[in-house]
Coordinates of C-alpha atoms and ligand atoms in Angstrom, one line a residue:
Chain V
M1 CA -97.9 141.0 -29.4
I2 CA -96.0 139.3 -27.8
I3 CA -95.1 136.7 -30.2
R4 CA -92.7 138.5 -32.6
L5 CA -91.4 137.3 -35.9
K6 CA -87.9 135.9 -34.9
D7 CA -90.4 133.0 -32.6
L8 CA -92.2 131.8 -35.3
V9 CA -89.1 131.3 -37.6
K10 CA -88.7 128.1 -35.3
L11 CA -92.0 127.1 -36.4
L12 CA -90.4 126.1 -40.3
G13 CA -90.5 122.7 -38.9
I14 CA -94.6 122.6 -38.9
S15 CA -94.6 124.5 -42.5
I16 CA -92.6 121.4 -43.8
V17 CA -94.6 118.8 -42.6
T18 CA -97.7 120.8 -43.3
F19 CA -96.4 121.2 -46.5
C20 CA -95.0 117.7 -46.9
A21 CA -98.8 116.3 -46.1
V22 CA -100.8 118.6 -48.5
F23 CA -98.4 118.2 -51.3
V24 CA -99.1 114.5 -51.1
C25 CA -102.9 114.5 -50.3
T26 CA -103.3 117.2 -53.2
F27 CA -102.2 115.6 -56.1
F28 CA -103.2 111.9 -55.0
L29 CA -107.2 113.0 -54.2
N30 CA -107.8 115.7 -57.1
F31 CA -106.0 112.7 -59.0
Y32 CA -108.7 110.2 -57.3
W33 CA -111.5 112.2 -57.9
D34 CA -110.8 112.8 -61.8
V35 CA -110.1 109.0 -62.5
I36 CA -113.0 108.0 -60.4
N37 CA -115.6 109.2 -62.3
L38 CA -114.2 108.0 -65.8
P39 CA -116.6 105.9 -67.7
H40 CA -116.3 103.1 -69.3
V41 CA -113.0 101.4 -67.9
P42 CA -112.4 98.5 -69.8
A43 CA -112.6 94.9 -68.2
D44 CA -109.2 94.2 -68.5
L45 CA -107.8 97.1 -67.1
L46 CA -110.5 96.8 -64.2
P47 CA -108.0 95.1 -61.5
L48 CA -105.4 97.3 -62.1
Y49 CA -107.6 100.7 -62.2
N50 CA -109.1 99.0 -58.8
A51 CA -105.8 99.0 -57.4
Q52 CA -104.8 101.9 -58.4
L53 CA -107.7 103.9 -57.1
A54 CA -107.1 102.1 -53.6
M55 CA -103.5 103.0 -53.9
A56 CA -104.2 106.7 -54.1
Q57 CA -106.6 106.6 -51.3
F58 CA -104.2 104.6 -49.3
T59 CA -101.4 106.6 -49.5
A60 CA -103.0 110.0 -49.3
G61 CA -104.8 108.6 -45.9
I62 CA -101.6 107.2 -44.5
S63 CA -99.8 109.7 -45.0
G64 CA -101.7 112.9 -44.4
G65 CA -103.1 111.2 -41.4
F66 CA -99.3 110.6 -40.2
M67 CA -98.1 114.0 -40.9
A68 CA -101.0 115.5 -39.8
V69 CA -100.7 114.1 -36.4
I70 CA -96.9 115.0 -36.6
A71 CA -97.7 118.8 -37.3
V72 CA -100.1 118.9 -34.2
I73 CA -97.2 117.5 -31.6
M74 CA -94.9 119.7 -33.3
L75 CA -97.3 123.2 -32.7
L76 CA -97.7 121.8 -29.0
F77 CA -94.2 120.8 -28.4
Y78 CA -93.3 125.0 -29.8
I79 CA -95.9 126.3 -27.7
R80 CA -94.7 124.7 -24.6
L81 CA -91.3 125.7 -25.2
Y82 CA -92.3 129.2 -26.1
I83 CA -94.3 129.2 -22.7
N84 CA -91.2 128.1 -20.9
Q85 CA -88.9 130.2 -22.4
H86 CA -90.9 133.5 -21.9
T87 CA -92.1 132.8 -18.4
R88 CA -91.1 135.5 -17.0
E89 CA -93.1 138.0 -19.6
L90 CA -95.9 135.9 -19.6
G91 CA -95.7 136.1 -15.5
I92 CA -95.3 140.1 -15.7
L93 CA -98.8 139.7 -18.2
Q94 CA -100.4 137.6 -16.0
A95 CA -99.4 139.9 -12.7
M96 CA -100.3 143.0 -14.4
G97 CA -103.7 141.2 -14.7
Y98 CA -104.3 140.2 -18.0
S99 CA -106.3 136.8 -18.0
N100 CA -105.0 133.7 -19.4
W101 CA -107.2 133.8 -22.3
Q102 CA -106.6 136.9 -23.4
I103 CA -102.7 136.2 -23.7
A104 CA -103.6 132.3 -24.8
R105 CA -105.8 134.6 -27.4
Q106 CA -102.6 135.7 -29.1
F107 CA -101.2 132.1 -29.8
W108 CA -103.4 132.0 -33.1
V109 CA -100.2 133.4 -35.1
F110 CA -98.6 130.0 -34.5
G111 CA -101.5 128.4 -36.9
G112 CA -99.5 130.6 -39.5
S113 CA -96.7 128.4 -40.0
V114 CA -99.6 125.8 -41.1
L115 CA -101.5 128.0 -43.3
L116 CA -97.7 128.7 -45.1
G117 CA -97.3 125.1 -45.2
T118 CA -100.5 124.0 -46.6
T119 CA -101.0 127.0 -49.1
L120 CA -97.5 126.0 -50.4
G121 CA -98.4 122.4 -50.6
Y122 CA -101.4 122.8 -52.2
G123 CA -99.9 125.1 -54.7
C124 CA -97.0 122.8 -55.7
G125 CA -99.4 119.7 -55.6
H126 CA -101.2 121.5 -58.0
L127 CA -97.9 122.4 -60.1
I128 CA -96.8 118.6 -60.3
M129 CA -100.0 117.3 -61.0
P130 CA -99.7 117.2 -65.1
Y131 CA -96.6 115.1 -64.6
I132 CA -98.1 112.9 -61.7
Y133 CA -101.7 112.1 -64.2
D134 CA -99.1 111.2 -67.4
N135 CA -97.2 108.8 -64.9
L136 CA -99.9 107.2 -62.7
L137 CA -102.3 107.1 -65.3
I138 CA -103.0 103.3 -66.7
N139 CA -101.8 102.5 -70.4
G140 CA -104.9 102.4 -72.6
L141 CA -107.2 104.2 -70.6
P142 CA -108.3 108.0 -71.9
K143 CA -106.3 111.0 -71.3
V144 CA -108.1 112.4 -68.2
A145 CA -108.3 116.1 -68.0
I146 CA -107.3 118.3 -64.3
T147 CA -110.1 119.7 -62.6
F148 CA -110.0 121.9 -59.9
H149 CA -111.8 120.8 -56.6
P150 CA -112.6 123.6 -54.3
T151 CA -113.8 120.8 -52.1
L152 CA -109.9 120.2 -51.5
L153 CA -108.5 123.5 -51.1
V154 CA -111.6 123.9 -48.0
V155 CA -110.2 120.5 -47.1
L156 CA -106.1 120.7 -47.1
V157 CA -105.7 124.3 -46.7
I158 CA -108.6 126.7 -45.0
L159 CA -109.8 123.8 -42.5
P160 CA -106.3 122.9 -41.1
T161 CA -104.9 126.0 -40.8
M162 CA -108.1 127.3 -39.1
L163 CA -108.4 124.0 -36.8
Y164 CA -104.2 124.4 -35.7
A165 CA -104.7 128.0 -34.8
G166 CA -107.4 127.4 -32.6
L167 CA -106.3 124.3 -31.3
A168 CA -103.0 126.6 -30.6
C169 CA -104.8 128.9 -28.4
L170 CA -106.4 126.4 -26.6
F171 CA -103.5 124.2 -25.8
A172 CA -101.6 127.5 -24.7
G173 CA -104.9 128.4 -22.5
L174 CA -104.4 125.6 -20.6
T175 CA -100.7 125.5 -20.3
L176 CA -101.2 129.3 -19.2
R177 CA -103.4 128.0 -16.0
Q178 CA -100.3 127.1 -13.7
P179 CA -99.8 130.0 -11.1
V180 CA -98.4 132.8 -11.7
S181 CA -95.4 132.3 -9.4
D182 CA -94.8 129.0 -10.8
L183 CA -94.1 130.5 -14.1
F184 CA -91.9 133.3 -12.4
R185 CA -89.7 130.4 -11.0
G186 CA -88.7 129.3 -14.4
G187 CA -91.2 126.3 -15.0
V188 CA -89.5 125.2 -11.8
A189 CA -93.0 123.0 -11.3
N190 CA -92.1 120.6 -13.8
L191 CA -88.8 119.6 -12.2
K192 CA -90.7 117.2 -10.0
V193 CA -88.5 116.0 -6.9
K194 CA -88.9 112.1 -7.0
P195 CA -86.6 109.9 -4.9
D196 CA -83.4 109.0 -6.7
R197 CA -83.0 105.4 -5.9
H198 CA -80.1 104.7 -8.0
T199 CA -77.6 107.5 -7.1
K200 CA -75.3 105.5 -5.2
A201 CA -74.9 103.1 -7.5
R202 CA -74.8 104.7 -10.6
S203 CA -71.9 106.7 -12.2
F204 CA -72.5 110.6 -13.4
L205 CA -72.6 110.1 -17.0
R206 CA -75.0 107.1 -16.7
E207 CA -77.4 109.4 -14.3
M208 CA -77.1 112.5 -16.7
Q209 CA -77.8 110.4 -19.4
S210 CA -81.5 109.1 -17.8
K211 CA -82.3 112.7 -16.8
C212 CA -81.6 113.7 -20.0
V213 CA -84.4 111.3 -21.4
S214 CA -86.6 111.7 -18.3
T215 CA -86.7 115.4 -18.0
K216 CA -87.3 115.4 -22.1
K217 CA -90.0 112.9 -22.8
S218 CA -91.5 114.6 -26.0
L219 CA -87.9 114.2 -27.5
T220 CA -88.0 110.8 -26.9
F221 CA -91.2 110.5 -29.7
F222 CA -89.6 113.2 -32.0
V223 CA -86.3 110.6 -31.9
V224 CA -88.5 107.3 -32.3
F225 CA -90.6 109.2 -35.0
G226 CA -87.9 110.8 -36.9
V227 CA -85.6 107.6 -37.0
F228 CA -88.8 105.2 -37.7
C229 CA -89.5 107.9 -40.9
F230 CA -86.0 107.7 -42.0
A231 CA -86.2 103.6 -41.8
A232 CA -89.4 103.3 -42.8
M233 CA -89.0 105.6 -45.9
V234 CA -85.4 104.9 -47.2
Q235 CA -86.0 101.3 -47.2
M236 CA -89.3 101.3 -49.1
A237 CA -88.3 103.7 -51.6
F238 CA -85.3 101.8 -52.7
S239 CA -87.2 98.6 -52.4
M240 CA -90.1 100.3 -54.8
W241 CA -87.2 101.3 -57.1
R242 CA -85.2 97.7 -57.1
Q243 CA -87.8 95.0 -57.0
L244 CA -91.4 96.7 -57.8
D245 CA -89.8 99.3 -60.9
T246 CA -92.1 102.0 -59.6
S247 CA -89.1 104.8 -59.4
S248 CA -91.0 107.9 -59.3
M249 CA -93.3 107.0 -56.4
G250 CA -90.0 105.7 -54.6
L251 CA -88.8 108.9 -55.2
I252 CA -91.1 110.9 -53.5
I253 CA -91.7 108.1 -50.3
L254 CA -88.0 108.9 -50.2
L255 CA -87.7 112.8 -50.3
I256 CA -90.6 112.7 -47.8
G257 CA -89.2 110.3 -45.4
L258 CA -85.9 112.2 -45.7
V259 CA -88.0 115.8 -45.0
L260 CA -89.6 114.6 -42.3
A261 CA -87.1 112.5 -40.5
G262 CA -84.5 115.5 -41.2
V263 CA -87.0 117.7 -39.3
C264 CA -87.7 115.8 -36.5
L265 CA -84.4 114.6 -35.7
L266 CA -83.0 118.5 -36.1
L267 CA -85.6 119.5 -33.8
A268 CA -84.7 116.7 -31.2
L269 CA -80.9 117.5 -31.0
T270 CA -81.1 120.8 -31.4
A271 CA -83.3 121.4 -28.3
L272 CA -81.3 118.4 -26.5
V273 CA -78.0 121.0 -27.4
N274 CA -79.7 123.9 -26.5
A275 CA -81.1 123.0 -22.9
N276 CA -77.8 121.4 -22.4
T277 CA -75.4 124.1 -23.4
T278 CA -74.6 125.2 -20.0
N279 CA -74.3 122.0 -18.8
L280 CA -71.8 120.7 -21.3
T281 CA -70.1 123.7 -21.0
L282 CA -69.6 123.2 -17.3
M283 CA -68.7 119.7 -17.9
R284 CA -65.9 120.7 -20.6
A285 CA -64.4 123.0 -18.0
F286 CA -64.4 120.7 -15.5
G287 CA -62.4 118.3 -18.4
Y288 CA -65.0 115.8 -19.7
Y289 CA -63.8 114.4 -23.1
W290 CA -66.1 115.5 -25.9
S291 CA -67.0 111.8 -26.4
E292 CA -68.2 111.3 -22.5
C293 CA -70.1 114.5 -22.9
T294 CA -71.7 113.6 -26.2
W295 CA -73.0 109.9 -24.4
A296 CA -74.2 111.6 -21.9
I297 CA -76.4 114.0 -23.4
F298 CA -77.7 111.4 -26.5
G299 CA -76.6 108.3 -25.1
G300 CA -79.9 107.9 -23.8
F301 CA -82.2 108.2 -26.5
L302 CA -80.0 105.1 -28.2
P303 CA -82.6 102.4 -27.1
W304 CA -85.0 104.8 -28.8
L305 CA -83.3 104.8 -31.9
L306 CA -83.0 100.9 -32.0
L307 CA -87.1 101.0 -31.5
G308 CA -87.8 103.8 -34.4
F309 CA -85.6 101.6 -36.7
A310 CA -86.8 98.5 -36.1
T311 CA -90.7 99.4 -36.5
G312 CA -90.2 101.5 -39.1
T313 CA -88.7 98.5 -41.1
V314 CA -91.0 96.1 -39.9
Y315 CA -93.6 98.6 -41.1
Q316 CA -92.4 99.0 -44.2
Y317 CA -92.0 95.5 -44.7
G318 CA -95.6 95.3 -43.8
L319 CA -96.8 97.7 -45.9
L320 CA -95.1 96.7 -49.2
T321 CA -96.1 92.7 -48.7
L322 CA -99.5 94.4 -48.2
M323 CA -99.6 96.5 -51.5
V324 CA -98.0 93.5 -53.7
N325 CA -100.7 91.2 -51.9
L326 CA -103.6 92.7 -51.5
I327 CA -104.1 95.8 -53.4
F328 CA -102.4 94.9 -56.2
R329 CA -103.4 90.9 -56.2
N330 CA -105.5 91.0 -59.4
V331 CA -103.3 92.9 -61.3
A332 CA -101.2 90.3 -64.1
N333 CA -97.3 90.6 -64.2
M334 CA -97.3 91.8 -60.6
P335 CA -93.3 91.7 -59.8
R336 CA -92.6 89.5 -56.5
Y337 CA -91.1 91.5 -53.2
T338 CA -89.0 89.8 -50.5
F339 CA -87.1 91.6 -47.6
D340 CA -83.8 93.2 -48.4
V341 CA -81.1 92.6 -45.6
P342 CA -78.5 94.4 -47.5
L343 CA -80.4 97.4 -47.9
L344 CA -81.4 97.2 -43.6
F345 CA -77.7 97.6 -43.0
I346 CA -76.8 100.2 -45.5
T347 CA -79.9 102.3 -44.1
F348 CA -78.9 101.7 -41.0
A349 CA -74.9 102.9 -41.4
T350 CA -76.0 105.9 -43.4
L351 CA -78.4 107.2 -40.6
L352 CA -75.5 106.6 -37.8
V353 CA -73.3 108.4 -40.2
I354 CA -75.9 111.3 -40.8
L355 CA -76.3 111.7 -37.1
A356 CA -72.1 111.7 -36.5
I357 CA -71.9 114.3 -38.3
I358 CA -75.1 116.5 -37.1
V359 CA -73.3 115.9 -33.4
A360 CA -70.2 116.7 -34.6
S361 CA -71.4 120.2 -36.0
Y362 CA -73.1 120.9 -32.4
A363 CA -69.4 120.3 -30.9
I364 CA -67.4 122.6 -33.3
R365 CA -70.3 125.6 -32.3
L366 CA -70.2 124.4 -28.2
K367 CA -66.4 124.3 -28.2
R368 CA -66.2 128.2 -28.9
T369 CA -68.7 129.0 -26.1
T370 CA -67.6 130.0 -22.6
L371 CA -69.7 129.4 -20.0
K372 CA -70.8 133.2 -19.4
Q373 CA -72.4 133.1 -23.0
A374 CA -73.7 129.8 -22.1
A375 CA -75.9 130.9 -19.5
A376 CA -76.5 133.6 -20.8
E377 CA -78.4 132.2 -23.4
Chain S
M1 CA -45.4 126.5 -9.8
I2 CA -47.7 128.4 -12.5
K3 CA -45.6 130.6 -14.6
V4 CA -47.7 132.9 -16.6
T5 CA -45.9 135.4 -19.0
N6 CA -46.5 138.4 -21.3
I7 CA -50.5 136.8 -21.8
N8 CA -52.2 139.1 -24.3
K9 CA -56.3 138.6 -25.1
S10 CA -58.5 140.8 -27.0
F11 CA -62.0 139.9 -28.1
N12 CA -64.0 140.8 -31.3
H13 CA -61.0 140.4 -33.9
G14 CA -59.0 142.7 -31.5
A15 CA -61.5 145.2 -31.3
V16 CA -61.6 145.0 -27.2
K17 CA -58.1 144.5 -25.7
V18 CA -58.6 143.0 -22.2
L19 CA -55.0 142.0 -21.2
H20 CA -52.1 143.5 -21.7
D21 CA -48.6 141.3 -21.2
L22 CA -49.8 140.1 -17.9
S23 CA -47.0 138.0 -16.4
L24 CA -47.1 136.6 -12.9
T25 CA -46.0 133.2 -10.5
I26 CA -47.9 131.4 -8.3
D27 CA -45.8 128.7 -5.8
D28 CA -47.7 125.4 -5.0
G29 CA -49.9 125.9 -1.4
Q30 CA -50.3 129.4 -2.2
F31 CA -53.5 131.5 -1.9
V32 CA -53.7 134.1 -4.4
V33 CA -56.5 136.8 -4.6
I34 CA -56.8 139.2 -7.5
L35 CA -57.9 142.0 -6.8
G36 CA -59.6 144.5 -9.5
A37 CA -62.4 146.5 -10.8
S38 CA -65.6 145.1 -12.7
G39 CA -64.3 144.7 -16.0
S40 CA -60.4 145.1 -15.3
G41 CA -60.1 141.5 -17.0
K42 CA -60.0 139.8 -14.0
S43 CA -61.9 136.9 -15.2
T44 CA -60.0 136.8 -18.6
A45 CA -56.9 136.5 -16.7
L46 CA -58.5 133.4 -14.3
N47 CA -59.7 131.5 -17.4
I48 CA -56.8 131.7 -19.3
M49 CA -54.7 130.5 -16.4
A50 CA -57.3 127.5 -15.7
G51 CA -57.0 126.5 -19.3
L52 CA -60.3 127.3 -20.4
E53 CA -59.6 129.8 -22.9
R54 CA -56.6 130.1 -25.2
P55 CA -54.7 133.9 -25.1
D56 CA -53.7 135.5 -28.1
R57 CA -50.2 135.9 -27.2
G58 CA -48.0 134.3 -24.3
T59 CA -47.4 131.4 -22.6
V60 CA -49.0 129.3 -19.0
L61 CA -46.9 127.2 -17.9
Y62 CA -47.5 124.6 -15.1
D63 CA -44.2 122.9 -13.9
E64 CA -42.4 123.5 -17.1
Q65 CA -45.6 121.9 -19.0
D66 CA -47.0 125.3 -21.7
I67 CA -50.9 124.1 -21.4
Y68 CA -51.5 126.0 -24.7
Q69 CA -48.9 123.6 -26.6
L70 CA -51.4 120.9 -26.0
N71 CA -54.1 120.1 -28.4
D72 CA -57.7 120.4 -27.3
R73 CA -58.3 116.7 -25.9
A74 CA -54.7 117.1 -24.1
L75 CA -56.1 120.0 -22.9
T76 CA -59.1 118.7 -21.3
K77 CA -57.1 115.9 -19.7
F78 CA -55.3 118.6 -18.2
R79 CA -57.9 120.2 -17.0
R80 CA -59.3 116.8 -15.7
Q81 CA -56.3 116.2 -13.9
N82 CA -55.4 119.7 -12.0
V83 CA -58.0 122.3 -11.9
G84 CA -61.3 122.8 -9.9
F85 CA -63.5 125.5 -10.4
V86 CA -65.9 127.7 -8.3
W87 CA -68.2 130.3 -10.1
Q88 CA -70.3 133.4 -8.7
R89 CA -73.3 132.0 -10.5
Y90 CA -72.7 128.4 -9.5
Y91 CA -73.8 126.6 -12.8
L92 CA -75.6 123.6 -10.7
L93 CA -76.9 121.3 -13.1
P94 CA -80.9 121.8 -12.2
H95 CA -82.0 118.4 -13.0
L96 CA -79.3 116.8 -10.7
T97 CA -79.2 116.4 -7.1
V98 CA -76.6 117.5 -5.1
A99 CA -75.1 113.9 -4.6
Q100 CA -75.2 114.2 -8.4
N101 CA -73.8 117.3 -8.6
V102 CA -71.0 116.6 -6.7
K103 CA -70.5 113.1 -8.3
L104 CA -69.9 115.3 -11.5
G105 CA -66.3 116.1 -10.0
A106 CA -65.9 113.1 -8.1
D107 CA -66.4 110.6 -10.8
L108 CA -63.4 112.8 -12.6
A109 CA -60.9 111.6 -10.3
G110 CA -62.5 107.7 -9.2
N111 CA -63.5 109.6 -6.3
R112 CA -66.2 106.9 -4.1
D113 CA -65.6 109.2 -1.0
Y114 CA -67.6 112.3 -2.0
P115 CA -70.0 112.1 0.5
A116 CA -67.5 113.1 3.4
I117 CA -66.8 116.2 1.1
I118 CA -70.8 116.7 1.0
A119 CA -70.0 116.4 5.2
A120 CA -67.0 119.0 5.1
V121 CA -69.4 121.4 3.4
G122 CA -72.3 120.4 6.3
L123 CA -74.7 119.6 3.2
T124 CA -75.5 116.1 4.6
D125 CA -78.9 116.4 5.0
K126 CA -79.0 118.1 1.7
L127 CA -77.9 115.0 0.0
N128 CA -81.1 114.9 -2.2
S129 CA -82.4 117.8 -2.9
K130 CA -82.3 119.7 -5.9
P131 CA -80.1 122.7 -6.4
Y132 CA -83.0 125.2 -6.7
T133 CA -84.2 124.1 -3.1
L134 CA -81.0 125.2 -1.5
S135 CA -80.3 128.9 -0.5
G136 CA -77.1 130.8 -2.2
G137 CA -74.8 129.8 0.4
E138 CA -76.0 126.5 0.0
Q139 CA -75.7 125.8 -3.6
Q140 CA -72.2 127.6 -3.1
R141 CA -71.0 124.8 -0.8
V142 CA -72.1 122.5 -3.6
C143 CA -70.3 124.2 -5.7
L144 CA -67.2 123.9 -3.3
A145 CA -67.9 120.2 -3.1
R146 CA -68.0 119.5 -6.7
A147 CA -64.5 121.5 -7.2
L148 CA -62.9 119.6 -4.4
A149 CA -64.3 116.4 -5.1
K150 CA -62.3 116.0 -8.3
K151 CA -59.0 116.3 -6.3
P152 CA -57.9 119.1 -8.1
K153 CA -54.2 120.4 -7.8
V154 CA -55.2 124.3 -8.3
L155 CA -58.5 125.8 -7.0
F156 CA -60.1 128.5 -9.0
L157 CA -62.6 130.8 -8.0
D158 CA -64.3 133.9 -9.6
E159 CA -66.2 136.0 -7.0
P160 CA -67.5 133.2 -5.1
T161 CA -69.1 135.4 -2.4
G162 CA -70.3 138.1 -5.2
A163 CA -73.6 136.6 -4.8
L164 CA -74.1 135.9 -1.1
D165 CA -74.5 138.0 1.9
E166 CA -72.2 139.1 4.5
E167 CA -72.7 136.2 6.4
T168 CA -73.0 134.0 4.4
G169 CA -69.8 134.9 2.3
R170 CA -68.4 135.1 5.4
N171 CA -69.1 131.5 5.8
A172 CA -68.5 130.2 2.8
L173 CA -65.0 132.0 2.6
A174 CA -64.7 130.3 5.8
Y175 CA -65.2 126.7 4.3
V176 CA -62.9 127.3 1.6
L177 CA -59.7 128.7 3.6
E178 CA -60.2 125.8 6.1
L179 CA -60.3 123.2 3.2
Q180 CA -57.4 124.9 1.3
R181 CA -55.1 124.7 4.2
A182 CA -55.8 121.0 5.0
L183 CA -55.4 120.1 1.7
G184 CA -52.6 122.1 0.5
L185 CA -54.3 123.4 -2.2
T186 CA -52.9 126.4 -4.4
M187 CA -55.9 128.2 -4.7
I188 CA -57.0 131.4 -7.3
M189 CA -59.5 133.8 -5.9
V190 CA -60.9 136.5 -8.2
T191 CA -62.5 139.4 -6.2
H192 CA -63.8 143.0 -6.1
N193 CA -64.2 142.7 -2.2
Q194 CA -60.9 144.4 -0.8
N195 CA -61.2 143.0 2.7
I196 CA -61.3 139.5 1.6
A197 CA -57.6 140.0 0.0
E198 CA -56.2 140.2 3.9
T199 CA -56.4 136.2 3.8
A200 CA -54.4 135.7 1.4
N201 CA -50.7 135.0 1.0
T202 CA -50.5 137.0 -2.4
V203 CA -52.2 139.9 -3.5
I204 CA -52.3 140.8 -7.1
K205 CA -54.1 144.3 -8.1
M206 CA -55.5 144.6 -11.2
N207 CA -56.4 147.7 -13.4
S208 CA -57.5 147.8 -17.5
G209 CA -56.0 144.6 -17.9
K210 CA -52.3 145.0 -16.6
I211 CA -50.9 144.1 -13.1
V212 CA -50.8 147.4 -11.0
G213 CA -49.2 145.9 -7.7
T214 CA -48.1 142.5 -5.8
Y215 CA -48.2 142.2 -2.3
H216 CA -47.6 139.3 0.2
N217 CA -49.2 138.6 3.5
A218 CA -46.9 137.5 6.2
H219 CA -49.8 136.7 8.4
P220 CA -52.7 136.1 6.4
K221 CA -56.2 136.5 8.5
S222 CA -59.2 134.5 9.2
A223 CA -62.5 134.5 7.3
R224 CA -63.7 136.3 10.8
E225 CA -60.9 138.3 11.2
I226 CA -61.9 140.5 8.3
G227 CA -64.1 143.5 7.6
W228 CA -66.2 143.0 4.8
Ligands
ADP401 N1 -66.0 137.3 -24.8 C1 -66.1 138.0 -24.9 N2 -66.6 139.0 -25.7 C2 -66.2 140.4 -25.8 N3 -65.7 141.1 -24.8 C3 -65.2 140.0 -23.5 C4 -65.6 139.4 -23.3 N4 -65.4 138.8 -22.6 C5 -64.8 139.4 -22.1 N5 -65.2 140.8 -22.4 C6 -64.7 141.9 -21.9 O1 -63.3 142.2 -21.4 C7 -63.7 143.0 -20.6 C8 -62.8 142.1 -19.2 O2 -63.8 141.2 -18.5 P1 -63.5 140.4 -17.6 O3 -62.7 139.8 -17.6 O4 -64.9 139.7 -17.6 O5 -63.5 141.7 -16.1 P2 -64.0 141.6 -15.0 O6 -64.2 139.5 -14.6 O7 -62.5 141.5 -14.3 O8 -65.0 141.9 -14.1 C9 -64.8 143.3 -20.3 O9 -64.9 144.9 -20.6 C10 -65.7 142.9 -21.1 O10 -66.4 143.2 -21.9
MG402 MG1 -65.6 138.9 -14.1

């Protein structure tokens, strides 16, 4: 076995994301299937009843689908990272005559993180179900008993685990198809030599900034998505709370948003700092101020941060408008929803403060690192 | 003038004592070699002299200024304005070209003439190459250019020829010496190569964290004249 437990701990992010996805889908879909079979729904409750069923389907579909995609991207990201960090060991295995697929097969254990997340998510989904049923069920409808749906267990736990494990092997196999010599050189093949047109005009810090983004393209995705989640879900949660009087749903959305944003942003920031530890320590030795170092490493991601925030804001506004005006269109006494401008600014300021705190905590760690330690890592 | 007085340093909360009451003085424009076996504390001493690592006790004065009285930002500013480094392991930024790596140093001094320094180390034709396409000797010359581009007053070199073969090492040393004399730099080099010591003005011998001898060469040799 070449993949150790230590390597798998890093995949906790995937477990967290799959946990959230399965957790939400479990109770919403279980609720949906139990309620859709209700006989005799009174005619005056029918619009609300239909709206709520649509809501359950919609939320489970969107959040489940979203998070499934994120989990896939994170999985592929970590496999690539693992292979890049273990090129020597893997190259030796290849040189000794192991075929790519023999090595790749071992990557099925990466699916373990998915199993952990989905199982816990499924379990917790069931634990919270009585509370959800009490809250969601419309006044006036008969009480619904919680039924166990085996299909959900298969669709939300067993199938995803197998699918992700298979995907891990497949992707590892494809990545390992580079020639051994390239792997030995430590993935140098990734560093494509392109003529640098801007060298003359640009300062070193600008150059470093643009290289940080262009050599770590997958991280831009996590930055955009993490900020998107934060912007969308925090604003949506508070709007639901303050304007639409649906605090329990709002709370779930808020928690999921914070977890997703936290996982994605921490992943991106940690990967950036780890990839640049030696560079940062060197820059510090030469006399660059910490503020300049931070700017060089993170500054290039600022436009992506703004993009994530803007799309997240627009997305939540669209979704809430859609919900109020379409899904709950026929429901009487539906509160009105308007865009909350102060909330926008508060959310943005909070995001900046959180990011500043994370970056500062890295600064403290890096200040104690010497070049020798940095290079040995 | 650099005046080091009674430096003590230990690691792992005092478990590993590395430097014991180290004191020495270095005049401006001098080339000083610190000679000693591996593990004798040379790198640690160099780092402390260069403002990279705080000593447990003792002072490091640059023209009366005790650099470890400075706070972190002021110490960074001190390094920015005064010191340059070359290490055995290069520490070049792999994603950036030779020119961009040299610019790391040049920008700190507002030095727009960095191509001249790249030319001085004979790498003009490698301006847009990435470090991993260069030989060891060429990479070491990029490091030298990077350090000189920031116009340091003191240049610190930690076993700069340690990873190079004789011919390449000799050439690298020749470059350094020539530039040091041309620019009138103070230069402090750590090495375990006895022969290199013959090119220095002053040689400081270290053993187990202590200075065990200091001598001066009245007529330092050139890089071509020494054995290896
Ligand atoms: N960060 C550190 N933590 C613990 N021990 C260290 C550290 N840095 C150096 N040492 C120890 O200090 C001693 C001297 O190291 P160093 O100054 O690098 O010696 P030299 O450069 O002469 O080979 C060595 O025994 C080394 O193990
Ligand atoms: Mg050393």
